[in-house]
Short mmCIF file of C-alpha atoms in Angstrom, two decimals:
data_model
loop_
_atom_site.label_atom_id
_atom_site.label_comp_id
_atom_site.label_asym_id
_atom_site.label_seq_id
_atom_site.Cartn_x
_atom_site.Cartn_y
_atom_site.Cartn_z
CA MET A 1 -21.88 -21.93 21.85
CA ILE A 2 -20.00 -19.14 20.07
CA ASP A 3 -19.85 -17.02 23.24
CA LYS A 4 -17.97 -19.83 24.99
CA TYR A 5 -15.05 -19.23 22.64
CA PHE A 6 -15.41 -15.58 21.69
CA SER A 7 -16.81 -13.86 24.78
CA ASP A 8 -14.54 -10.80 24.60
CA THR A 9 -13.36 -11.11 21.02
CA PHE A 10 -16.03 -9.02 19.33
CA ASP A 11 -15.65 -6.06 21.69
CA ASN A 12 -11.87 -6.20 21.50
CA LEU A 13 -11.90 -6.49 17.73
CA SER A 14 -14.08 -3.39 17.48
CA VAL A 15 -11.56 -1.44 19.55
CA ILE A 16 -8.65 -2.72 17.47
CA GLN A 17 -10.43 -1.81 14.24
CA LYS A 18 -11.12 1.73 15.48
CA GLU A 19 -7.48 2.13 16.49
CA PHE A 20 -6.31 1.01 13.06
CA ASP A 21 -8.70 3.47 11.45
CA SER A 22 -7.32 6.36 13.51
CA TYR A 23 -3.73 5.31 12.83
CA GLN A 24 -4.32 5.02 9.08
CA ASN A 25 -6.28 8.27 8.80
CA ASP A 26 -3.89 10.30 10.96
CA LEU A 27 -0.58 9.20 9.49
CA PHE A 28 -1.04 7.86 5.96
CA THR A 29 -2.33 8.96 2.58
CA GLN A 30 -6.05 8.45 2.06
CA ARG A 31 -6.65 5.46 -0.25
CA GLN A 32 -9.64 3.99 -2.03
CA PRO A 33 -11.11 0.65 -0.87
CA GLU A 34 -9.92 -0.99 -4.08
CA PHE A 35 -6.32 -0.17 -3.13
CA PHE A 36 -6.72 -1.90 0.21
CA CYS A 37 -8.42 -4.89 -1.40
CA LEU A 38 -5.49 -5.30 -3.78
CA GLU A 39 -3.06 -4.80 -0.90
CA LEU A 40 -4.86 -7.52 1.06
CA CYS A 41 -4.64 -9.91 -1.89
CA GLY A 42 -0.96 -9.12 -2.34
CA GLU A 43 -0.12 -9.67 1.31
CA ALA A 44 -2.13 -12.90 1.44
CA GLY A 45 -0.26 -13.98 -1.68
CA GLU A 46 3.08 -13.32 -0.01
CA LEU A 47 2.02 -15.43 2.97
CA ALA A 48 0.78 -18.18 0.66
CA ASN A 49 4.08 -18.10 -1.23
CA LEU A 50 6.01 -18.70 1.98
CA GLU A 51 3.73 -21.61 2.84
CA LYS A 52 4.24 -23.04 -0.66
CA LYS A 53 7.99 -22.87 -0.17
CA ALA A 54 7.67 -24.59 3.21
CA TRP A 55 5.43 -27.23 1.65
CA LYS A 56 8.13 -27.87 -0.95
CA GLY A 57 10.65 -28.44 1.85
CA ARG A 58 12.39 -25.08 2.19
CA GLU A 59 13.15 -23.80 5.65
CA ILE A 60 10.90 -20.80 6.34
CA SER A 61 11.29 -18.98 9.62
CA LYS A 62 8.37 -18.52 11.98
CA ASN A 63 9.32 -14.83 12.07
CA ASP A 64 8.86 -14.50 8.29
CA LEU A 65 5.44 -16.18 8.52
CA ALA A 66 4.46 -13.97 11.45
CA GLU A 67 5.50 -10.83 9.59
CA GLU A 68 3.40 -11.74 6.56
CA ALA A 69 0.45 -12.73 8.75
CA ALA A 70 0.66 -9.31 10.43
CA ASP A 71 0.70 -7.64 7.01
CA VAL A 72 -2.46 -9.55 6.07
CA PHE A 73 -4.16 -8.44 9.29
CA ILE A 74 -3.21 -4.80 8.75
CA ALA A 75 -4.43 -4.90 5.16
CA LEU A 76 -7.72 -6.49 6.29
CA MET A 77 -8.23 -3.77 8.91
CA ASN A 78 -7.54 -1.07 6.34
CA TYR A 79 -9.88 -2.66 3.80
CA CYS A 80 -12.73 -3.06 6.29
CA ASN A 81 -12.33 0.51 7.48
CA SER A 82 -12.27 1.88 3.96
CA ARG A 83 -15.57 0.07 3.24
CA GLN A 84 -17.07 0.90 6.65
CA ILE A 85 -17.36 -2.83 7.41
CA ASN A 86 -17.71 -3.58 11.11
CA LEU A 87 -15.53 -6.67 11.18
CA ALA A 88 -16.62 -7.71 14.68
CA ASN A 89 -20.29 -7.72 13.66
CA SER A 90 -19.51 -9.50 10.40
CA LEU A 91 -17.44 -12.10 12.23
CA GLU A 92 -20.14 -12.70 14.82
CA GLU A 93 -22.78 -13.16 12.12
CA LYS A 94 -20.58 -15.47 10.06
CA LEU A 95 -19.65 -17.62 13.05
CA ALA A 96 -23.37 -18.01 13.84
CA VAL A 97 -23.94 -19.28 10.28
CA ILE A 98 -21.00 -21.68 10.57
CA GLU A 99 -22.21 -22.95 13.95
CA SER A 100 -25.70 -23.52 12.60
CA LYS A 101 -24.31 -25.51 9.67
CA ARG A 102 -21.96 -27.46 11.95
CA LEU A 103 -24.84 -28.45 14.23
CA GLN A 104 -27.02 -29.42 11.27
CA LEU A 105 -24.30 -31.69 9.90
CA LYS A 106 -23.59 -33.11 13.36
CA ASN A 107 -27.27 -34.04 13.70
CA GLU A 108 -26.96 -35.84 10.35
CA GLY A 109 -23.92 -37.75 11.60
CA LYS A 110 -21.54 -35.79 9.40
CA GLU A 111 -18.51 -33.62 10.07
CA TYR A 112 -18.19 -29.98 9.10
#
């Protein structure tokens, strides 16, 4: 079932992750994984803050949300690379777990 939705995703994600690793290593200061973890949390927090403002009724531009989402993605790539985490493999494994749980609940007449 997962392949129906993600047939090319895992291969493409591996390529993207490798490109981010080269870009980071070639052009930026070497950083510890903890730095990238904190950066990821900070960027996710900035995105969450925009969503909170939107939830409270403030006008937040799609461009601002997109910029923060991109920052989160970049920070995630940098974190995974610094920890030698193959995100495509991790994603594939996690989606298999989710799908298994979803099917189990479906068979019990419940929603995931």
